[in-house]
PDB file of C-alpha atoms in Angstrom:
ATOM      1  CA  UNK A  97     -19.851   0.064 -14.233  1.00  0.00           C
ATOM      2  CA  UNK A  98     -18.514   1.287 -11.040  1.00  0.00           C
ATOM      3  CA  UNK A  99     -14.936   0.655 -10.225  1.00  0.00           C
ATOM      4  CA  UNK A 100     -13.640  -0.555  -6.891  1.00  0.00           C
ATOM      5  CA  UNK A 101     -10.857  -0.420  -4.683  1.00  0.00           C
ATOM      6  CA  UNK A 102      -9.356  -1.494  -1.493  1.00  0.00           C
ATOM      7  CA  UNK A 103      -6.803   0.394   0.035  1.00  0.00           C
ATOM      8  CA  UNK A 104      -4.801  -0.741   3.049  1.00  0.00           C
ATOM      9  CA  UNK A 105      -3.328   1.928   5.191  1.00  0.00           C
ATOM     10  CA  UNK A 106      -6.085   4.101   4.105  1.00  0.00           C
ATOM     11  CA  UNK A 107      -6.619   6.004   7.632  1.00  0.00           C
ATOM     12  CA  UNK A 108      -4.196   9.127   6.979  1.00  0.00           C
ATOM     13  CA  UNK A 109      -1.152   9.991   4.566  1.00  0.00           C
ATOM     14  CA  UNK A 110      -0.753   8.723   0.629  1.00  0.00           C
ATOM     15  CA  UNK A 111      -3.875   5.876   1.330  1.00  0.00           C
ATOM     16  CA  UNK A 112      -6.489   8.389   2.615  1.00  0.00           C
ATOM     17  CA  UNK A 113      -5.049  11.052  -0.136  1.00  0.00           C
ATOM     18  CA  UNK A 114      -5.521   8.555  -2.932  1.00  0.00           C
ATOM     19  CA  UNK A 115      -9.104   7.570  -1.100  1.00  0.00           C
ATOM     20  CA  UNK A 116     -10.342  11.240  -1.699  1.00  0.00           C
ATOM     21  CA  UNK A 117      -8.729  10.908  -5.272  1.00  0.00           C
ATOM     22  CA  UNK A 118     -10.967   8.188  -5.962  1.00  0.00           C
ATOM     23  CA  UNK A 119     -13.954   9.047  -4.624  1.00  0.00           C
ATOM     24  CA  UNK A 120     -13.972  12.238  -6.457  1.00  0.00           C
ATOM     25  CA  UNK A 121     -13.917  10.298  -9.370  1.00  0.00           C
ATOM     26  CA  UNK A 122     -16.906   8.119  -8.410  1.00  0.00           C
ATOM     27  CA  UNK A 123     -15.379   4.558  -7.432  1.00  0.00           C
ATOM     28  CA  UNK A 124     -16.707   2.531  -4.705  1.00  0.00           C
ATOM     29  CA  UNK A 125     -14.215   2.322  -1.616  1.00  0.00           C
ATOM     30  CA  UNK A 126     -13.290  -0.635   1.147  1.00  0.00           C
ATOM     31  CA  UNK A 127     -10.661   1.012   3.520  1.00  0.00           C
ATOM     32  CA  UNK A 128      -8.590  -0.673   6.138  1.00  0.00           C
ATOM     33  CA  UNK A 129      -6.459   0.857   9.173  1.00  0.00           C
ATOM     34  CA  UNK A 130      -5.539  -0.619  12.307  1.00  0.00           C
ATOM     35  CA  UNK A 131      -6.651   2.928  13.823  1.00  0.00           C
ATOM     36  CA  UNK A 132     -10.659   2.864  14.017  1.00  0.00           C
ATOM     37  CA  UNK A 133     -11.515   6.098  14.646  1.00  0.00           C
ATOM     38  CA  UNK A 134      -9.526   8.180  11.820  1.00  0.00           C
ATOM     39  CA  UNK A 135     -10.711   5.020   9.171  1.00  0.00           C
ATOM     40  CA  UNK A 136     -14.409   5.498   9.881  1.00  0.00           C
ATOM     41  CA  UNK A 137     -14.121   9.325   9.792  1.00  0.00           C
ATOM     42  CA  UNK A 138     -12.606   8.596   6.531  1.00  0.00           C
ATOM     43  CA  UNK A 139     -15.112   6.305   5.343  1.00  0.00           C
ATOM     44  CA  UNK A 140     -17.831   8.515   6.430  1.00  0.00           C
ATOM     45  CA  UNK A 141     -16.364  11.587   4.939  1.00  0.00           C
ATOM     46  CA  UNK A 142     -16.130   9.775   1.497  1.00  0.00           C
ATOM     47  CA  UNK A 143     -19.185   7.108   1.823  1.00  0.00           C
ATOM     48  CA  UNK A 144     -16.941   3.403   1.661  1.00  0.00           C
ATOM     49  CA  UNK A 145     -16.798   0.901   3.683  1.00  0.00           C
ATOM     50  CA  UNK A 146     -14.770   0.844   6.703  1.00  0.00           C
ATOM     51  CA  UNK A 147     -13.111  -2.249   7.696  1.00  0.00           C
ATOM     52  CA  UNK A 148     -10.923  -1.512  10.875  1.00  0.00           C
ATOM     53  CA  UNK A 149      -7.861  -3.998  11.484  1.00  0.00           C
ATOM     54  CA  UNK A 150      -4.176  -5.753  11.223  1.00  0.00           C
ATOM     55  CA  UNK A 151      -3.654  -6.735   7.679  1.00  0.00           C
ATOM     56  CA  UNK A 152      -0.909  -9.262   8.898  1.00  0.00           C
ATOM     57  CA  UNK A 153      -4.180 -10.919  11.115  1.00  0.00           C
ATOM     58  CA  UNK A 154      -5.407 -13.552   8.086  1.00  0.00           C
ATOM     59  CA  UNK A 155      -8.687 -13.206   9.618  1.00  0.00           C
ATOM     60  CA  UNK A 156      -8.808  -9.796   9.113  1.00  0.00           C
ATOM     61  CA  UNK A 157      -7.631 -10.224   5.248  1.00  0.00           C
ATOM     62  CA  UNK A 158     -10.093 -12.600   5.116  1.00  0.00           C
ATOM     63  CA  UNK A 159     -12.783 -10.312   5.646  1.00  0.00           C
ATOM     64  CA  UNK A 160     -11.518  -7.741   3.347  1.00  0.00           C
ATOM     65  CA  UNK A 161     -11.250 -10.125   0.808  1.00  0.00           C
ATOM     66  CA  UNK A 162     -14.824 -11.381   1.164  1.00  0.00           C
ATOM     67  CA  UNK A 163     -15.809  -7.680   0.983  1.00  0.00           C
ATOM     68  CA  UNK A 164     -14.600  -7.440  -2.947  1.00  0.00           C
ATOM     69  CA  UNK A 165     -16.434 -10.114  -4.609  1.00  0.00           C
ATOM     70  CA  UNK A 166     -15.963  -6.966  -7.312  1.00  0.00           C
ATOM     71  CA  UNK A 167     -12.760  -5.621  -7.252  1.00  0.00           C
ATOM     72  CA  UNK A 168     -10.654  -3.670  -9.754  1.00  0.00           C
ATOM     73  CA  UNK A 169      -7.396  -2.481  -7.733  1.00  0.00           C
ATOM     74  CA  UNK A 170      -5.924  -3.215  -4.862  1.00  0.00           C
ATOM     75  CA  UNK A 171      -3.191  -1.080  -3.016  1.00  0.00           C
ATOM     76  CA  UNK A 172      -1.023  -2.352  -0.571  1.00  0.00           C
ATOM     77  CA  UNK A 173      -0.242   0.419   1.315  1.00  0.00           C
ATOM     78  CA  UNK A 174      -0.311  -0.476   5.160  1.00  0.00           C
ATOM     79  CA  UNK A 175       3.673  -0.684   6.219  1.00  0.00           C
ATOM     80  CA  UNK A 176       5.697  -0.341   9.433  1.00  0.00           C
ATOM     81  CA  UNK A 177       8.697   1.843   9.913  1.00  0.00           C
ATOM     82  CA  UNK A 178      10.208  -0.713  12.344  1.00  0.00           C
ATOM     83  CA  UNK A 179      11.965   2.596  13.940  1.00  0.00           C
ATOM     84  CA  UNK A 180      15.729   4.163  12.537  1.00  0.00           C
ATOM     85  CA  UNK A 181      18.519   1.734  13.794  1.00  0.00           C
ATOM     86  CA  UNK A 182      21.526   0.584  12.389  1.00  0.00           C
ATOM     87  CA  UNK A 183      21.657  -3.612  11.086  1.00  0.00           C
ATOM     88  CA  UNK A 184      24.381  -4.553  14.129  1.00  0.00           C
ATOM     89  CA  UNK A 185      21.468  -3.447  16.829  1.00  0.00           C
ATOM     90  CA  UNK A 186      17.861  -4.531  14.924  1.00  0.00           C
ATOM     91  CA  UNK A 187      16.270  -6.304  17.209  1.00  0.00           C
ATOM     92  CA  UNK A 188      15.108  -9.674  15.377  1.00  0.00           C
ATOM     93  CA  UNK A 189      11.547 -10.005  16.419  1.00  0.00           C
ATOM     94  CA  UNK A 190      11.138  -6.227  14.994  1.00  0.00           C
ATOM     95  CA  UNK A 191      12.250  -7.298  11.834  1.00  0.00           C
ATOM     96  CA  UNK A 192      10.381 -10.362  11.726  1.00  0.00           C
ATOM     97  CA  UNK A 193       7.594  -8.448  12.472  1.00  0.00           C
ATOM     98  CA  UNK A 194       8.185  -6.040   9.654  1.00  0.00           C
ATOM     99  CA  UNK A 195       8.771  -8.762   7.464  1.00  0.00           C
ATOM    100  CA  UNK A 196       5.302  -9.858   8.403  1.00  0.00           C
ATOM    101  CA  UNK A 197       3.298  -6.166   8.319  1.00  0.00           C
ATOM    102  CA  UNK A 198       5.838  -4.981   4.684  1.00  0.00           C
ATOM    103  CA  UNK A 199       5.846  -8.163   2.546  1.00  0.00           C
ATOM    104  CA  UNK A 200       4.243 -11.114   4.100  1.00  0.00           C
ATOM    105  CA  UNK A 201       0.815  -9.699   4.566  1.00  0.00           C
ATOM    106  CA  UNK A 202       0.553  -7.670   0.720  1.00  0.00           C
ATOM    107  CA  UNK A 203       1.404 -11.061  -0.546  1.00  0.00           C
ATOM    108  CA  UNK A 204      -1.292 -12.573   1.052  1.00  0.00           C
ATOM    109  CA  UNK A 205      -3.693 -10.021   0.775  1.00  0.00           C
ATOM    110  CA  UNK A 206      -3.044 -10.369  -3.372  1.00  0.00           C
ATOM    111  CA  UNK A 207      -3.650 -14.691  -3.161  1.00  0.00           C
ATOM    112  CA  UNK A 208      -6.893 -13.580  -1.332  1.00  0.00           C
ATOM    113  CA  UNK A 209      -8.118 -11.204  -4.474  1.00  0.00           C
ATOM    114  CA  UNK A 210      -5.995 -12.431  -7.281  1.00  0.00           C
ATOM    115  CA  UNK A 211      -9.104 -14.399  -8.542  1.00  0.00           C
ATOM    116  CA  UNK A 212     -11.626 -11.657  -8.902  1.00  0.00           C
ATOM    117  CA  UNK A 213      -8.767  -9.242 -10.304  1.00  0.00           C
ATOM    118  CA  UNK A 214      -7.527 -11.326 -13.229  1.00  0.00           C
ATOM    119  CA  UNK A 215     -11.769 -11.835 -14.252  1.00  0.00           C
ATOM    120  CA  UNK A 216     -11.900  -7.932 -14.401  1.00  0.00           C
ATOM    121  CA  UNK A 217      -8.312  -7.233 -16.032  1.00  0.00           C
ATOM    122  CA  UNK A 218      -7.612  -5.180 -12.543  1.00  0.00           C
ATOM    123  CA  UNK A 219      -4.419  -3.554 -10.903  1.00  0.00           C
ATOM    124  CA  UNK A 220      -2.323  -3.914  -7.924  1.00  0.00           C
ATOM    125  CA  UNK A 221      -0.378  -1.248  -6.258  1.00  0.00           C
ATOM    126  CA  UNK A 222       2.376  -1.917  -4.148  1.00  0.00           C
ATOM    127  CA  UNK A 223       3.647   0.854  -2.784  1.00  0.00           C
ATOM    128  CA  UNK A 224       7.427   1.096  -1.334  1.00  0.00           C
ATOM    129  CA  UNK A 225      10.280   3.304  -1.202  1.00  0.00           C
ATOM    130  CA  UNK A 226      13.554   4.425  -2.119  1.00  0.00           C
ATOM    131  CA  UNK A 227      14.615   3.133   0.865  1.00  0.00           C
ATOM    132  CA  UNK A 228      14.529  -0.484  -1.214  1.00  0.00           C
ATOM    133  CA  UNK A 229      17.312   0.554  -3.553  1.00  0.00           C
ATOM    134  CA  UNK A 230      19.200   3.267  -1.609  1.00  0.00           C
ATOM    135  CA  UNK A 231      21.951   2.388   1.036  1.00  0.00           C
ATOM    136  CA  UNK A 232      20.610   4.659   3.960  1.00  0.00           C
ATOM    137  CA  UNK A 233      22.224   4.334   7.303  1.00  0.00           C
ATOM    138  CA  UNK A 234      19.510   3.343  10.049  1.00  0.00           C
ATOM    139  CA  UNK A 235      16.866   2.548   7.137  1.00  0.00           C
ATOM    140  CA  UNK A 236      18.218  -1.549   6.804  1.00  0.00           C
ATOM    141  CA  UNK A 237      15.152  -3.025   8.318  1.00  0.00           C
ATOM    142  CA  UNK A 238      12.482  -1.046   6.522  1.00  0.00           C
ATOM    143  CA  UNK A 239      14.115  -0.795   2.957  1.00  0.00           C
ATOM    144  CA  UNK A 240      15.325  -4.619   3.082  1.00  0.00           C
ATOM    145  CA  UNK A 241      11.242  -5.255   3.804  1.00  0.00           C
ATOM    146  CA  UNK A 242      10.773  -2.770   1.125  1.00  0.00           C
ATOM    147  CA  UNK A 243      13.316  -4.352  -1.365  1.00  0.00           C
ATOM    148  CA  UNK A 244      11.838  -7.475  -1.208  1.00  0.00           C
ATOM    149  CA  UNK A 245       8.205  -6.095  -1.591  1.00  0.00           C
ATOM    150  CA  UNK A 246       9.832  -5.096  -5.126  1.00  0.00           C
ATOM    151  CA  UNK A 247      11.080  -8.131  -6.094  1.00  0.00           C
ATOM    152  CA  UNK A 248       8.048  -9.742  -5.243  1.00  0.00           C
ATOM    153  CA  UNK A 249       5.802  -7.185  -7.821  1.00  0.00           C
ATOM    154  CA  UNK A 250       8.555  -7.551  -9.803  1.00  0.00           C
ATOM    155  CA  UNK A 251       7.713 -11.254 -10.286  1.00  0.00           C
ATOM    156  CA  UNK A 252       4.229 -11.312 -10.121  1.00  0.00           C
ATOM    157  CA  UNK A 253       4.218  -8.960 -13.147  1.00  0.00           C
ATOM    158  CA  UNK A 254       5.722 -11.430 -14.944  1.00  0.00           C
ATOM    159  CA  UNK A 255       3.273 -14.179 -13.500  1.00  0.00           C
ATOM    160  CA  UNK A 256       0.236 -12.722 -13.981  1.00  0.00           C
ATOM    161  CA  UNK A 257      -0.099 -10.590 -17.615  1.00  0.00           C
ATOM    162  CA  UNK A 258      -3.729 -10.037 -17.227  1.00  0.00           C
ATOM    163  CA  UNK A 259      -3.363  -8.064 -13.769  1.00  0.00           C
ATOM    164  CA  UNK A 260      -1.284  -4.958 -13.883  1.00  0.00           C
ATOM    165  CA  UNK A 261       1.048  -4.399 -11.108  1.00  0.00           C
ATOM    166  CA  UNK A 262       3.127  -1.050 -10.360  1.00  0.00           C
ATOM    167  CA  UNK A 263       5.301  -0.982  -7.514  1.00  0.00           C
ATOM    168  CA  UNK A 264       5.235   2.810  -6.676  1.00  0.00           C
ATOM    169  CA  UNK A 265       7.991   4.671  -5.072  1.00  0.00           C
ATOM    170  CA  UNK A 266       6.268   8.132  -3.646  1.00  0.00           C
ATOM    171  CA  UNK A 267       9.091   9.622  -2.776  1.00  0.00           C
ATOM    172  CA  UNK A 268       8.944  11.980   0.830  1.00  0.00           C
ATOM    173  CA  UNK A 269       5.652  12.833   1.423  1.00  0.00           C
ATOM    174  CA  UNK A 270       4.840  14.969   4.995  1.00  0.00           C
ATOM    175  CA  UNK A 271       3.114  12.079   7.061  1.00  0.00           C
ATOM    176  CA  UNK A 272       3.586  10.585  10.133  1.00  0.00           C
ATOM    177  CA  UNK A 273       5.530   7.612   9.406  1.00  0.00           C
ATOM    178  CA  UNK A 274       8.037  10.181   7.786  1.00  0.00           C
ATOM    179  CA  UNK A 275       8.038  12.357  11.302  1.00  0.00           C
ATOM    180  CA  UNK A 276       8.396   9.580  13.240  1.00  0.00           C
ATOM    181  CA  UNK A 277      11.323   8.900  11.390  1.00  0.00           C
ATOM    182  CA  UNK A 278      12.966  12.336  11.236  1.00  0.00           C
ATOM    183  CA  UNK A 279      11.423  14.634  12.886  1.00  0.00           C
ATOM    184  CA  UNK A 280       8.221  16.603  12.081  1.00  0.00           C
ATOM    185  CA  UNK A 281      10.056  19.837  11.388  1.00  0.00           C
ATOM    186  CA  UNK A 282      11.955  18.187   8.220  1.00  0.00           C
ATOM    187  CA  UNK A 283       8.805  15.971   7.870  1.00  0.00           C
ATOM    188  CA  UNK A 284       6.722  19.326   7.145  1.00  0.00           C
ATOM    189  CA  UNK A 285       9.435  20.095   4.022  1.00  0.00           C
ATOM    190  CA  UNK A 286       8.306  17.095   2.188  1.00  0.00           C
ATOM    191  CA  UNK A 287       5.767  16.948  -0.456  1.00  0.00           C
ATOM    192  CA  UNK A 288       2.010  16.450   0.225  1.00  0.00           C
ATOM    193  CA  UNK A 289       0.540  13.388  -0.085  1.00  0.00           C
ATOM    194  CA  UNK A 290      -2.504  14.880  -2.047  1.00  0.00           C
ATOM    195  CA  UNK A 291       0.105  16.107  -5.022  1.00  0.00           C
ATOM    196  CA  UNK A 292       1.411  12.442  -4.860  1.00  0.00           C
ATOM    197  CA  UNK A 293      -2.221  10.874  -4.724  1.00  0.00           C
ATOM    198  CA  UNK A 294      -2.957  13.232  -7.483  1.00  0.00           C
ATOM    199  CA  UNK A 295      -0.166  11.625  -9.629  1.00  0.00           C
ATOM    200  CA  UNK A 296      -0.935   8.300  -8.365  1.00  0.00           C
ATOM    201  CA  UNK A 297      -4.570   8.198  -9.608  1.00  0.00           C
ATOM    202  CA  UNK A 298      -3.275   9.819 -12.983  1.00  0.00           C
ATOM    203  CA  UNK A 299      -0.809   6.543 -13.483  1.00  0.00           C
ATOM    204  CA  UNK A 300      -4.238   4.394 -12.540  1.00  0.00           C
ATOM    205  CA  UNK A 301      -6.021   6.365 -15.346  1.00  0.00           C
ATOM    206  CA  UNK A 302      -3.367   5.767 -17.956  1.00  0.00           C
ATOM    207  CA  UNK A 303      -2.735   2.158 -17.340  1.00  0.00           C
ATOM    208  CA  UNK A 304       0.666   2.185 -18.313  1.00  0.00           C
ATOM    209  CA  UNK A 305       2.914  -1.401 -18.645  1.00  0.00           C
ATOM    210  CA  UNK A 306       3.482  -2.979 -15.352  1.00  0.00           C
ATOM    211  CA  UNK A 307       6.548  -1.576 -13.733  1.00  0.00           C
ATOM    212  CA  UNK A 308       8.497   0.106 -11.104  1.00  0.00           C
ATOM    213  CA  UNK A 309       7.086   3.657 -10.780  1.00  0.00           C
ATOM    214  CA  UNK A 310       8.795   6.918  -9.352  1.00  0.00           C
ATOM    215  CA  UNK A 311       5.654   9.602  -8.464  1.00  0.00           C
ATOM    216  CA  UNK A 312       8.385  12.097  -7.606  1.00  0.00           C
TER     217      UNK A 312
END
């Protein structure tokens, strides 16, 4: 039986490292990325399905959800950065907007599949950051979006024992939400998101107890 997966985010960085992962290990792909052009040169590259768009449009999660009628993991790995400000000058559309794109959106995109995933005893990754536990001047919008994506696993863990859910911390990885946020120079210091994918996949092959999960 082939496995399947849908990763969000999936156009560049940890989602299109842990893409390659899987492929290379023979399981059927549906990728997602607001950016068409890098997501179908993915999707060509590793033979999935490319599904181009917002996951916090619920038409769009719609369609990725009627895409899975099989589905044994999902990762929610789209996010925003929401840019490096402190709390006293966050504008409050951004972080509603955050809220929407970081938390609103994986917990939607789980109702959609939760179905077919408890039938085949599948997984959920949520991945955040130590920005959700760490008190990091500037990082208040995205970690408090990231904080509550934990608590939110956290719960559903508890909710649902026949689905496993990690919620992954991958530490610094060199992308470009990382650059964006501090520059590529220190960005290019950081580890690559193929080691972390590399972990990553190893954690979906040993199926450990659902949990918080540190890949660095």
């Amino acid at each position: 039986m082939t496995n399947t997966a849908l990763i969000t985010g999936s156009s560049r960085g940890l989602g299109l490292a842990l893409a390659r992962s899987l492929a290379g290990a023979g399981w059927s792909l549906v990728l997602t990325a607001r950016d068409s052009l890098p997501l179908r040169a993915a999707a060509d590259e590793l033979g999935a399905l490319a599904l181009p768009g917002d996951v916090a449009d619920p038409a769009h999660r719609r369609r990725l959800a009627d895409a899975v009628p099989e589905l044994d993991l999902l990762v929610n790995n789209a996010s925003a950065l929401g840019g490096i400000r402190p709390l006293d000058a966050f504008p409050l559309d951004g972080f509603r907007g955050l809220l929407e794109t970081n938390v609103t959106a994986p917990l939607a995109l789980i109702q959609e599949t939760l179905p077919v995933l408890r039938a085949r005893h599948g997984a959920i990754v949520n991945v955040t950051s130590d920005a959700a536990t760490g008190s990091y001047a500037g990082w208040g919008g995205y970690g408090s979006t990231k904080a509550a994506l934990e608590q939110l696993s956290n719960v559903l863990a508890a909710e649902e024992p026949d689905v496993a859910v990690w919620w992954v911390d991958p530490g610094e990885m060199n992308t470009a939400m990382l650059a964006e946020a501090v520059g590529a120079e220190e960005a290019a210091g950081a580890a690559d998101p193929a080691k972390v994918a590399a972990t990553l996949h190893d954690l979906l092959r040993s199926r450990p107890a659902s949990g918080r999960v540190s890949l660095q």
